[in-house]
mmCIF file of C-alpha atoms in Angstrom:
data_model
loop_
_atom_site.group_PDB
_atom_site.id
_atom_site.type_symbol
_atom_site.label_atom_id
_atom_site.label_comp_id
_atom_site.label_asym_id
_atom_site.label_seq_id
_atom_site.Cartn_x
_atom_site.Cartn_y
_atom_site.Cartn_z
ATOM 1 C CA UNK A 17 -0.589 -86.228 -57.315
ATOM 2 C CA UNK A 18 -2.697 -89.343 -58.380
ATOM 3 C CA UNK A 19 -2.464 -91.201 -61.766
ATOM 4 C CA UNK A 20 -5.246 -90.332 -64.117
ATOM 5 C CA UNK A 21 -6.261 -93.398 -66.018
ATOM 6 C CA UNK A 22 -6.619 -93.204 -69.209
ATOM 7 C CA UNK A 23 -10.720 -93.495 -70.399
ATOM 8 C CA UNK A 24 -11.996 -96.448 -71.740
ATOM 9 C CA UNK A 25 -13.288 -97.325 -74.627
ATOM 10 C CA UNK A 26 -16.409 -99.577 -75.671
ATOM 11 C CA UNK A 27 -16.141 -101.910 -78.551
ATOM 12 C CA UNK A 28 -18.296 -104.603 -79.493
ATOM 13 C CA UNK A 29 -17.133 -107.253 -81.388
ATOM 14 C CA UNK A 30 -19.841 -110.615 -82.362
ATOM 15 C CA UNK A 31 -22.582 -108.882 -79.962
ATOM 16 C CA UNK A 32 -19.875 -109.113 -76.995
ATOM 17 C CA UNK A 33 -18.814 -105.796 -75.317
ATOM 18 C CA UNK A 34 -15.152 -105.707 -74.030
ATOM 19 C CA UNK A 35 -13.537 -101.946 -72.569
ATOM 20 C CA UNK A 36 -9.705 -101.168 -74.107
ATOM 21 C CA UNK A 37 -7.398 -98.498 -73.694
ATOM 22 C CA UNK A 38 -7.258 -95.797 -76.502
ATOM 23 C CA UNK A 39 -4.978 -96.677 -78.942
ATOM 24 C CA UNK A 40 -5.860 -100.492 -79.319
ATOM 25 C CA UNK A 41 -6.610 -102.395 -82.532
ATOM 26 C CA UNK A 42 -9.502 -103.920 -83.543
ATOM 27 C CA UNK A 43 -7.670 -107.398 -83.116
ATOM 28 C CA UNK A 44 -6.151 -106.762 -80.181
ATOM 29 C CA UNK A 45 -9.564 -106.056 -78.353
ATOM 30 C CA UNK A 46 -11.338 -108.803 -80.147
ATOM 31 C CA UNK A 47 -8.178 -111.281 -77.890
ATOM 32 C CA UNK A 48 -9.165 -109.671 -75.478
ATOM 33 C CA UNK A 49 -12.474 -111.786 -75.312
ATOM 34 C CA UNK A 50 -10.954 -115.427 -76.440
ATOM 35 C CA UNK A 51 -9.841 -117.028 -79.877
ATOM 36 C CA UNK A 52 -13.354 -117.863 -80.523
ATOM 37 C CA UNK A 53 -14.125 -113.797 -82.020
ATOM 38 C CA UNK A 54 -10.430 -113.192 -82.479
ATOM 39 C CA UNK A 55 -9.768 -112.720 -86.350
ATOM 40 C CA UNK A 56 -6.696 -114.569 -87.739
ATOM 41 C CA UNK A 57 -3.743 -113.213 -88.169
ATOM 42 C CA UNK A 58 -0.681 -114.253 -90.729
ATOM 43 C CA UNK A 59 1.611 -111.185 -90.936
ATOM 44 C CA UNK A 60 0.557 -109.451 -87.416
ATOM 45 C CA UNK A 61 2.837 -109.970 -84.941
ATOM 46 C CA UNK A 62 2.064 -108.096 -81.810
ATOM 47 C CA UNK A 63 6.057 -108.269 -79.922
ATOM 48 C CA UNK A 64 7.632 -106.733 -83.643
ATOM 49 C CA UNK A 65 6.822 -103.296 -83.610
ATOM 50 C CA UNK A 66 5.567 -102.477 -87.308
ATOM 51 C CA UNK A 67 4.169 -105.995 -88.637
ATOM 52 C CA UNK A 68 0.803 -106.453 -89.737
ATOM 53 C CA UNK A 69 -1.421 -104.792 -92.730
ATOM 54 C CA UNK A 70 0.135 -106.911 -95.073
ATOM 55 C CA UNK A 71 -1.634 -110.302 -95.481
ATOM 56 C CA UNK A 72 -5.732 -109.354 -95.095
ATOM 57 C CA UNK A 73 -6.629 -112.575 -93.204
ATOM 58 C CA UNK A 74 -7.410 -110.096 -90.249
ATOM 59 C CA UNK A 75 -10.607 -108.357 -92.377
ATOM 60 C CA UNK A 76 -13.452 -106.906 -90.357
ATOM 61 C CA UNK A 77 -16.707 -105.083 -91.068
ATOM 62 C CA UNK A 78 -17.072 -102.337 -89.063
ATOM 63 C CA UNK A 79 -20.855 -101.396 -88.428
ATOM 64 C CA UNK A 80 -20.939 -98.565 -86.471
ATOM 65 C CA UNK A 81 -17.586 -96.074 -86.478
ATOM 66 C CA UNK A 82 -18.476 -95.034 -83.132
ATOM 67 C CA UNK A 83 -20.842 -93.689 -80.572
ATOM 68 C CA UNK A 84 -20.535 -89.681 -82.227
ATOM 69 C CA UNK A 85 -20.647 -91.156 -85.624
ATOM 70 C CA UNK A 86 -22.520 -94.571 -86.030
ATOM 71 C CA UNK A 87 -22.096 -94.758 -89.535
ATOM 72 C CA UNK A 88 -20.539 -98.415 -90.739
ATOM 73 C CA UNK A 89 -17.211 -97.705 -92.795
ATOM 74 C CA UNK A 90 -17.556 -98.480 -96.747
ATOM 75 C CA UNK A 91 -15.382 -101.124 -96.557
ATOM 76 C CA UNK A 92 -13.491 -104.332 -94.982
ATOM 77 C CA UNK A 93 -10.874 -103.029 -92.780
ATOM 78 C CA UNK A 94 -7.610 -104.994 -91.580
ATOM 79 C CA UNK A 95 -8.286 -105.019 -87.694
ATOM 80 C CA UNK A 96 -4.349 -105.310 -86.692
ATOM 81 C CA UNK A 97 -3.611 -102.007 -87.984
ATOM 82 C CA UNK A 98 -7.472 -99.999 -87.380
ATOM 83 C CA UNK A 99 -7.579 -98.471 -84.202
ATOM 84 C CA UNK A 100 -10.683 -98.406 -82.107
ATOM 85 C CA UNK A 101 -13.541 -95.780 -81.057
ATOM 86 C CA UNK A 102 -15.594 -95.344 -78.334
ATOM 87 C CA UNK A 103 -18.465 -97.162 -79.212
ATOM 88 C CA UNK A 104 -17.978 -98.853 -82.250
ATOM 89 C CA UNK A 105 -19.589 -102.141 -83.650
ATOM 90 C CA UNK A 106 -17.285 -104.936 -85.223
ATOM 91 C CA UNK A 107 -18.262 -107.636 -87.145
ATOM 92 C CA UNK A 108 -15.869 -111.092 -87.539
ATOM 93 C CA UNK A 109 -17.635 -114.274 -87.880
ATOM 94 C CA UNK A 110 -20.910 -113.300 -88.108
ATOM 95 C CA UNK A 111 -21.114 -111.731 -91.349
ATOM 96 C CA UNK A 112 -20.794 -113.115 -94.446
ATOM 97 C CA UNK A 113 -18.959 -110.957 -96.683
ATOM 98 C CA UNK A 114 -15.798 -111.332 -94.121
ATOM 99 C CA UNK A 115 -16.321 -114.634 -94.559
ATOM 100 C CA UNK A 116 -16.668 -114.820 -98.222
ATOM 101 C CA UNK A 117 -13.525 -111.606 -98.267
ATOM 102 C CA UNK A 118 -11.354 -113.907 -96.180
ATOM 103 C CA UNK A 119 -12.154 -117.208 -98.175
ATOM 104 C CA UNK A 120 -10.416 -115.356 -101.299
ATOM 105 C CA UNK A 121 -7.401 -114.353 -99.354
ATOM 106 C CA UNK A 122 -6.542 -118.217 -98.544
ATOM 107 C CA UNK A 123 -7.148 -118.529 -102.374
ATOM 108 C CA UNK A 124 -4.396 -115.536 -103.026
ATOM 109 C CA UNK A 125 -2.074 -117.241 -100.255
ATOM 110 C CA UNK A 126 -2.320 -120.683 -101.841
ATOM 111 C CA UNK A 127 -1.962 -119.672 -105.073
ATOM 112 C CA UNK A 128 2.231 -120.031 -104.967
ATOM 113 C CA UNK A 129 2.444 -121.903 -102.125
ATOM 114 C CA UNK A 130 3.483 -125.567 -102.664
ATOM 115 C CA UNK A 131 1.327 -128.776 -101.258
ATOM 116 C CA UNK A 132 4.622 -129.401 -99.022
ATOM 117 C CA UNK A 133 2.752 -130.524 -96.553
ATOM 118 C CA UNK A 134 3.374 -134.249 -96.380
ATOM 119 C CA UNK A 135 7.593 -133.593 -96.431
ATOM 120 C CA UNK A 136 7.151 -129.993 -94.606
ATOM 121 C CA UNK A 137 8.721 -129.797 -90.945
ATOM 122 C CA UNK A 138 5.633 -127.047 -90.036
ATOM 123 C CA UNK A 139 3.309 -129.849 -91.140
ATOM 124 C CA UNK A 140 0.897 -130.152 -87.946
ATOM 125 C CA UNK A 141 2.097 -126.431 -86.575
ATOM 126 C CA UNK A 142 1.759 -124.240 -89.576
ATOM 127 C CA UNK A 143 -1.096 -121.092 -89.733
ATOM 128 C CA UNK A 144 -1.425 -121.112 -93.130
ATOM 129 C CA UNK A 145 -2.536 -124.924 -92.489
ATOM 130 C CA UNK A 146 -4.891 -123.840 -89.518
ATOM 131 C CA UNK A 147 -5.937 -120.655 -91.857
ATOM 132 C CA UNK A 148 -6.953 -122.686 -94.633
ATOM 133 C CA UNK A 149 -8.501 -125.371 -92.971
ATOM 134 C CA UNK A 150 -11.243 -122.871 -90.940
ATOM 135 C CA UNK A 151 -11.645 -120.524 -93.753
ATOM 136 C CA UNK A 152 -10.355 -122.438 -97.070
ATOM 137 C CA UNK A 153 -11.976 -123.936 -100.087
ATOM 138 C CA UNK A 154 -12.429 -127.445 -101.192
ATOM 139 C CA UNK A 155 -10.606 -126.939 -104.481
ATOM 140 C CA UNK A 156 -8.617 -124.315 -106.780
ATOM 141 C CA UNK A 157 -9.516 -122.147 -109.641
ATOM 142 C CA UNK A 158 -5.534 -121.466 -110.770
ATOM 143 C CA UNK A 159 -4.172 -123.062 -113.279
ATOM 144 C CA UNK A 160 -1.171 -120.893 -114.238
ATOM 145 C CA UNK A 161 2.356 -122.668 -113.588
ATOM 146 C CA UNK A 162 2.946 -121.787 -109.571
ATOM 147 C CA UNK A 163 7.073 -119.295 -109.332
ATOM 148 C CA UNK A 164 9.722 -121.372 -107.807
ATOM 149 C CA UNK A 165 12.483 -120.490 -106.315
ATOM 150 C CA UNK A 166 15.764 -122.223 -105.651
ATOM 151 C CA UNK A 167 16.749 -123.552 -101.918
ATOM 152 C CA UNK A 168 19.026 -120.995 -100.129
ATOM 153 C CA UNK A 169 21.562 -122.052 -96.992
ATOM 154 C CA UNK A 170 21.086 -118.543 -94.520
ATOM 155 C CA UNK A 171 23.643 -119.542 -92.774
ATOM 156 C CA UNK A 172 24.879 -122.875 -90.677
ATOM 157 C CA UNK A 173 21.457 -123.221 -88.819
ATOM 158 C CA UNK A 174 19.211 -121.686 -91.296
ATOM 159 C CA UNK A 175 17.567 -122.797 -94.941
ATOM 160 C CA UNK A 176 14.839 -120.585 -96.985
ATOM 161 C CA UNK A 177 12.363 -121.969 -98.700
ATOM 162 C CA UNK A 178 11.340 -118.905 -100.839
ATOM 163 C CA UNK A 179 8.438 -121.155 -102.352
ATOM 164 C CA UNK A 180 6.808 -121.386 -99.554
ATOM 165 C CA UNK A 181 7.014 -117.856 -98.402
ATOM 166 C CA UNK A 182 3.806 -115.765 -97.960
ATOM 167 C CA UNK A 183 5.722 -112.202 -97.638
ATOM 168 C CA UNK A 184 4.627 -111.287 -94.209
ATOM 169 C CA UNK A 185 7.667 -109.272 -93.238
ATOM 170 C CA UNK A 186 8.030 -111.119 -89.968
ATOM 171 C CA UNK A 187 11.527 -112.140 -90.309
ATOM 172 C CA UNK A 188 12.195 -109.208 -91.633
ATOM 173 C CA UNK A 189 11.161 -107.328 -88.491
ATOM 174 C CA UNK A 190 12.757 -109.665 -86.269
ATOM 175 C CA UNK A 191 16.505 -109.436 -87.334
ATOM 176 C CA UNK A 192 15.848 -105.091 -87.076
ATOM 177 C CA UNK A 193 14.614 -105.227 -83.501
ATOM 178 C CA UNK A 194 16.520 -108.152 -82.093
ATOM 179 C CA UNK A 195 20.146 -108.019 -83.825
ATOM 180 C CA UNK A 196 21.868 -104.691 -84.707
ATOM 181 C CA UNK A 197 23.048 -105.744 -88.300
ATOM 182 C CA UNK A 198 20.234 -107.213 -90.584
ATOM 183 C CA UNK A 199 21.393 -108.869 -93.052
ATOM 184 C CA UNK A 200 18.065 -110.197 -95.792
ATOM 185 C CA UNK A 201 15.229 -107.866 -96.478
ATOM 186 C CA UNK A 202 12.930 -108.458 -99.014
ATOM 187 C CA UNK A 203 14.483 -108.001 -103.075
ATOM 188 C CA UNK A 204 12.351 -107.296 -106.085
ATOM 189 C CA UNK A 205 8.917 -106.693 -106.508
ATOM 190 C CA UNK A 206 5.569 -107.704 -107.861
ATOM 191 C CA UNK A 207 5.643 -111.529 -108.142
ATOM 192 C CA UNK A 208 9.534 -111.591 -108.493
ATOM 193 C CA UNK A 209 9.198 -110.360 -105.131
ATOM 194 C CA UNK A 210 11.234 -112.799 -102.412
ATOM 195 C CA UNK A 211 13.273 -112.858 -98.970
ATOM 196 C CA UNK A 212 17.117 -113.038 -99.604
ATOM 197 C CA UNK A 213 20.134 -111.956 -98.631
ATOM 198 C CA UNK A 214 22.532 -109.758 -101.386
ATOM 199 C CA UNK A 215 25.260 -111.799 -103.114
ATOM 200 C CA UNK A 216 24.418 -114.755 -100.771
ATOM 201 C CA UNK A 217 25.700 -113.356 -97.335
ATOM 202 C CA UNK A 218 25.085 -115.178 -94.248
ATOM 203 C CA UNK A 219 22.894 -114.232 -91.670
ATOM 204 C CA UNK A 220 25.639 -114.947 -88.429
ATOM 205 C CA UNK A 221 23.944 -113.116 -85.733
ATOM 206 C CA UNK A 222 23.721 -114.910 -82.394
ATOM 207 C CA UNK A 223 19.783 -114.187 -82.586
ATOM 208 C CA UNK A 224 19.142 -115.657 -86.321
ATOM 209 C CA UNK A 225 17.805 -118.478 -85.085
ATOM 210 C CA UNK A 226 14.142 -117.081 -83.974
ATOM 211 C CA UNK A 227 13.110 -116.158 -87.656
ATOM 212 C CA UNK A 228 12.667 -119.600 -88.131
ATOM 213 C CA UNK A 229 9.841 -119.275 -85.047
ATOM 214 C CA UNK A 230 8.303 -116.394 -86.662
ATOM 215 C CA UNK A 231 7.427 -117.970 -89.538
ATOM 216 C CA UNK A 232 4.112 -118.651 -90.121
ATOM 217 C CA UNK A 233 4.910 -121.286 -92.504
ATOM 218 C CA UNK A 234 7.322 -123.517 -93.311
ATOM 219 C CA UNK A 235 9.817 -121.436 -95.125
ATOM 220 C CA UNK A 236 12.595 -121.046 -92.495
ATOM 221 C CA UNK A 237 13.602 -124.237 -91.491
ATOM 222 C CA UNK A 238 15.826 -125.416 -88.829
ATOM 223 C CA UNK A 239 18.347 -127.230 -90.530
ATOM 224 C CA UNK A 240 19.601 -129.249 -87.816
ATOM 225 C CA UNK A 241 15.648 -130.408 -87.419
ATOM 226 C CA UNK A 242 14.960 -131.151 -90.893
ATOM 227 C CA UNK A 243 13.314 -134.220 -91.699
ATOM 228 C CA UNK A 244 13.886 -135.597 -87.969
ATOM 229 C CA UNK A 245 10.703 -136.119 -87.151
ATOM 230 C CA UNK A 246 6.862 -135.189 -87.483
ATOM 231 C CA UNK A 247 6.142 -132.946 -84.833
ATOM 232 C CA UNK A 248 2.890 -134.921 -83.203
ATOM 233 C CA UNK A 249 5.164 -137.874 -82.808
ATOM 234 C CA UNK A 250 7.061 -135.412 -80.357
ATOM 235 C CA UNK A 251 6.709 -134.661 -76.350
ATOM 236 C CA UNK A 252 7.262 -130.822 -75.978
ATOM 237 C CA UNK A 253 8.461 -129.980 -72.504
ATOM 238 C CA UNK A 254 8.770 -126.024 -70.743
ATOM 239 C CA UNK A 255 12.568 -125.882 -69.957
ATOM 240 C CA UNK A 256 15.056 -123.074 -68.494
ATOM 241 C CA UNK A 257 18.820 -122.642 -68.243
ATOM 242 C CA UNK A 258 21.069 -119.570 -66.614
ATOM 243 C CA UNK A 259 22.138 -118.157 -69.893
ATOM 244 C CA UNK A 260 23.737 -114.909 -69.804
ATOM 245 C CA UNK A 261 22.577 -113.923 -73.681
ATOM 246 C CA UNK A 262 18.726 -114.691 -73.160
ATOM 247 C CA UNK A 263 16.346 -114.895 -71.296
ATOM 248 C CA UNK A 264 16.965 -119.092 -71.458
ATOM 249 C CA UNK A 265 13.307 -120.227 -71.435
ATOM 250 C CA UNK A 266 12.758 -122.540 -73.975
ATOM 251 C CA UNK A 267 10.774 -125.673 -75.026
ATOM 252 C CA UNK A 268 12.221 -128.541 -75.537
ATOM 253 C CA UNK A 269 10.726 -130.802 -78.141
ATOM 254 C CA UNK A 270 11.669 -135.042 -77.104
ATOM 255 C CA UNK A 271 11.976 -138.015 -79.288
ATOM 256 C CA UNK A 272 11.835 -140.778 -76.372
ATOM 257 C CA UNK A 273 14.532 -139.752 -74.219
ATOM 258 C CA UNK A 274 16.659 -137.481 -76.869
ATOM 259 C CA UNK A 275 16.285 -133.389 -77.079
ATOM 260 C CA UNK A 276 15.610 -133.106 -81.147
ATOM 261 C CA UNK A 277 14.527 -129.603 -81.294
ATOM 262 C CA UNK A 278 14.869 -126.412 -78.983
ATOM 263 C CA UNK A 279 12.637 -123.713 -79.644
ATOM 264 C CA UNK A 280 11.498 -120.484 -77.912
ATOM 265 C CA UNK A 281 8.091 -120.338 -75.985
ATOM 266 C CA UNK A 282 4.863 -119.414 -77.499
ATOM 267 C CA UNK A 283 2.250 -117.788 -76.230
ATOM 268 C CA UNK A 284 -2.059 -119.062 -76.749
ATOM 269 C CA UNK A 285 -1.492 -116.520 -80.047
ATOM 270 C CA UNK A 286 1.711 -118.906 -80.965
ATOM 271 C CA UNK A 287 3.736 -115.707 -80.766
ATOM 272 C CA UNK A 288 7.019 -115.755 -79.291
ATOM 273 C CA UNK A 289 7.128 -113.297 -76.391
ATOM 274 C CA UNK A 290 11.137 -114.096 -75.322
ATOM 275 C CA UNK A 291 13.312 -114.625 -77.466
ATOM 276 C CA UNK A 292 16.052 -117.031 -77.574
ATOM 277 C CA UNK A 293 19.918 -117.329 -78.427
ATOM 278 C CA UNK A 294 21.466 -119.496 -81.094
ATOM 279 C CA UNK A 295 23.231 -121.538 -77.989
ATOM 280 C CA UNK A 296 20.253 -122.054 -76.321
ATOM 281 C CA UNK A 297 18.663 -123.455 -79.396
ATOM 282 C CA UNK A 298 21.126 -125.032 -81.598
ATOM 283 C CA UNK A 299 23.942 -126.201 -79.488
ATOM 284 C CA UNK A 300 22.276 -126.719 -75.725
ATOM 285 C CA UNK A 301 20.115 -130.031 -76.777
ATOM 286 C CA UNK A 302 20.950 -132.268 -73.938
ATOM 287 C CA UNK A 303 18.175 -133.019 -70.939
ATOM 288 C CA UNK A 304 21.412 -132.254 -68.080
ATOM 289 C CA UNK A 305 22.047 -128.629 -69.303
ATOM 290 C CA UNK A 306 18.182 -127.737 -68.455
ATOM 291 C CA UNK A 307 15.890 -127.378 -65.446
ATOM 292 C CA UNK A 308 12.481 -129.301 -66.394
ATOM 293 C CA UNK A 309 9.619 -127.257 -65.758
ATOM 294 C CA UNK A 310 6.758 -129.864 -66.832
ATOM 295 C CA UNK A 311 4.885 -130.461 -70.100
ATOM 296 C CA UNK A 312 4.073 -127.892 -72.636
ATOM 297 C CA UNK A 313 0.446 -126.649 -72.859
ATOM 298 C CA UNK A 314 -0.639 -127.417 -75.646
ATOM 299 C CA UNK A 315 -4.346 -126.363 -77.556
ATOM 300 C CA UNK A 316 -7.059 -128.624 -77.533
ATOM 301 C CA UNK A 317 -7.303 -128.772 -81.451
ATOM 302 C CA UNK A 318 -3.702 -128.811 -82.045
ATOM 303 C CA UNK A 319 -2.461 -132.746 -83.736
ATOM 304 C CA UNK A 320 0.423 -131.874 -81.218
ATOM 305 C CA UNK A 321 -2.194 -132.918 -78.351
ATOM 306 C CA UNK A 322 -2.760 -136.177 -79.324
ATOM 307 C CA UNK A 323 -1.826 -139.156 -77.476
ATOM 308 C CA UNK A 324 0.188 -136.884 -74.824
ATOM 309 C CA UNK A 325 0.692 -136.898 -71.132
ATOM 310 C CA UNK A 326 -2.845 -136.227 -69.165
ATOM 311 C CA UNK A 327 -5.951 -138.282 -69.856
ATOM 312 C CA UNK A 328 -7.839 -134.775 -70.824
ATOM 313 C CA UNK A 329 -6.008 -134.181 -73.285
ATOM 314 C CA UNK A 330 -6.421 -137.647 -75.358
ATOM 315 C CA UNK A 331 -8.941 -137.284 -78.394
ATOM 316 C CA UNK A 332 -12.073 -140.161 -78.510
ATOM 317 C CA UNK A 333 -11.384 -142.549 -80.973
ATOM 318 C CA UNK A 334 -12.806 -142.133 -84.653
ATOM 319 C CA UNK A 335 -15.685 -144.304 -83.787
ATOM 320 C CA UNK A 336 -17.464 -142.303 -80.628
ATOM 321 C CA UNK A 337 -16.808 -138.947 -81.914
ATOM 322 C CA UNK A 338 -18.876 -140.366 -85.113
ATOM 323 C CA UNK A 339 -21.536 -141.813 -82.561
ATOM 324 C CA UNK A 340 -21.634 -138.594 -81.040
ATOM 325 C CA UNK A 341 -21.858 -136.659 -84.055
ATOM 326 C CA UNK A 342 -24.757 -138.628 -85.330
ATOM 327 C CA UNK A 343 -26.583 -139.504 -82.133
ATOM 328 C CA UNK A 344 -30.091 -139.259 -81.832
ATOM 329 C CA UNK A 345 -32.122 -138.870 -78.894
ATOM 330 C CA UNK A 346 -35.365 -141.512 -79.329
ATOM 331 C CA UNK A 347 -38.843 -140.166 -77.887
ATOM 332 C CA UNK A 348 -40.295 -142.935 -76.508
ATOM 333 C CA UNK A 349 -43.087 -141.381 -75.343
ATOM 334 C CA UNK A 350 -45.102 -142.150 -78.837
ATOM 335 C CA UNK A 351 -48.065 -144.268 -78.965
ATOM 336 C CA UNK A 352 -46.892 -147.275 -80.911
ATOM 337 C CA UNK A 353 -50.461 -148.982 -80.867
ATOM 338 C CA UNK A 354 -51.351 -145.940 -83.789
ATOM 339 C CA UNK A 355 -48.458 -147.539 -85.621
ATOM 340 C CA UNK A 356 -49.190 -150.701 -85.756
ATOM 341 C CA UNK A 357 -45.726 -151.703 -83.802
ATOM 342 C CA UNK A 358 -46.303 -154.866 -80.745
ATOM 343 C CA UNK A 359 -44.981 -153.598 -77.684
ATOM 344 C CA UNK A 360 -43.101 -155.988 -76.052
ATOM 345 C CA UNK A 361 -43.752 -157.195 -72.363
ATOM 346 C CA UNK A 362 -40.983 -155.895 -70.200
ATOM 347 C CA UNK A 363 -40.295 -159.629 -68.938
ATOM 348 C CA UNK A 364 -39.049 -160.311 -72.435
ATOM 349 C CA UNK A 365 -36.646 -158.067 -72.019
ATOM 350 C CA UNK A 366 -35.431 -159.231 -68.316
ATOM 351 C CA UNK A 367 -35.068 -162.711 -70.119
ATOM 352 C CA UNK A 368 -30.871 -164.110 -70.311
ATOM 353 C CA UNK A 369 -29.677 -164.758 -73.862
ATOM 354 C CA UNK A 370 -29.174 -168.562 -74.498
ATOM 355 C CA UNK A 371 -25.770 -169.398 -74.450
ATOM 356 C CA UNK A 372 -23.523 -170.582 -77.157
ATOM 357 C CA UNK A 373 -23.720 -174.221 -76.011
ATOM 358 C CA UNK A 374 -27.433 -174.453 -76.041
#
């Protein structure tokens, strides 16, 4: 008997048609097309079953419900969590009130969160800096004294940074689908709300290690990577070991010739797809324990880009992207007589400068 295939559906998202399977999100067929009509994303994580819905940086209008019923729902939706119909109309960038709906939910994001930026180790890989530099404002309108919280050691490899902590769940998710005895949830509620673990217990689990990749901020740090470096003065290199706990593909983040940082590999949605022991990335960090693969791909935008291996990849210097920015094409095709400019003959022109001695 031949497989049936399941029917399409059409969904247009930014005036460009893609077909899904039934059962896919909103956000998930807008990656379909390409980051540039993919909404952001700072709780969603598509490999941890259950995340997403949390953090409304995903909001869409939808326009048209569907084919059957073309009527535009009464409100922003989150597109990780809406499924989509056959037929139905999206809206991301190209209207306005998502714009102006997503601009306040930087403002809700920033309003806790530290400017840690300058002594932060996510400095330079962080989505909430990406999120707030496409769709942020200039300034803030809060002027209520920010919550702190106190540093927390979760663990030997492990520190929290509950001030910098957004609540998206994602670490939370990770430890109860990768380990089999979670450890920190989330304690409290309303603005005492934070990520802990009861009566201090350590999170020991041989996995622990990969909610610090989660993260989509600089709450979880690496504590045998803090303060080491700034992460565009690195070389990040695709590595792989025979490790009989994980799958042992890593990247391996260089300081000149000296391993300062192992972390799993991430995907063009910087989601982590395999993840990786706590051997693998705290205690393997020596070049003869790997197989080199070759360097990292890295995004055009990223600061990690700069200055790093292929020619492609280096970013003009200050001054010609500014001459290209301003650059003016001149339409010499004018009648100059009408202006009262003297046109030049062209043997001026083909005359040699004097030189310095003359």
């Amino acid at each position: 008997m031949e497989d049936v295939k399941p029917q399409l559906f059409k969904v247009t998202v930014d005036g460009i048609e893609v077909e899904v399977e039934p059962g896919t999100t909103i956000l998930q067929a807008a990656r379909k097309i390409g980051p540039e009509v993919a909404p952001p994303a700072m709780c969603y994580y598509q490999p941890l079953k259950g995340s997403g819905g949390k953090c409304r940086a995903c909001l869409v209008r939808v326009a048209a419900g569907s084919a059957k019923d073309p009527r535009p729902m009464p409100k922003l939706v989150a597109s990780c969590i809406t499924p989509v119909q056959d037929g139905m109309v999206v809206e991301n960038t190209t209207n306005p009130q998502v714009l102006d709906a997503r601009k306040g939910v930087v403002e809700f994001l920033l309003i806790n969160h530290p400017l840690d930026c300058p002594v932060c180790d996510q400095a330079g890989e962080c989505d909430l800096q990406n999120f707030a530099f496409d769709h942020g404002a200039a300034n803030t309108r809060y002027e209520e004294e920010r919550r702190t919280f106190d540093k927390h050691d979760l663990g030997p490899y492990v520190q929290l940074h509950m001030t910098r902590c957004i609540l998206c769940y994602r670490c939370v998710f990770t430890a109860d689908q990768i380990t089999n005895k979670r450890v920190h949830g989330v304690l409290n509620r309303g603005d005492a709300a934070e990520i802990g673990t009861y009566i201090e217990k350590a999170i020991d689990n041989d996995f622990s290690g990969n909610v610090i990749d989660v993260c989509p901020v600089g709450a979880l740090t690496d504590k045998t990577y803090r303060f080491k470096n700034r992460v565009w003065f690195t070389k990040p290199v695709d590595a792989h070991r025979d490790c009989p706990t994980c799958s042992g593909k890593v990247t391996l983040w260089y300081r000149g010739e000296e391993v300062i940082r192992v972390t799993a590999r991430r995907n063009e949605w910087n989601e982590v797809t395999e993840f990786i022991c706590n051997t693998c990335r705290f205690e393997t960090k020596n070049t003869s324990d790997w197989v080199i693969e070759g360097p990292t791909k890295i995004a055009r935008g990223s600061v990690i880009s700069a200055n790093k291996y292929r020619a492609d990849l280096q970013k003009p210097a200050f001054g010609q992207r500014l001459a290209a920015a301003q650059y003016k094409t001149v339409d010499d095709t004018r009648d100059t007589s009408q202006l009262g400019i003297q046109q030049l003959p062209p043997e001026r022109f083909n005359k040699s400068l004097p030189s310095a001695t003359e």
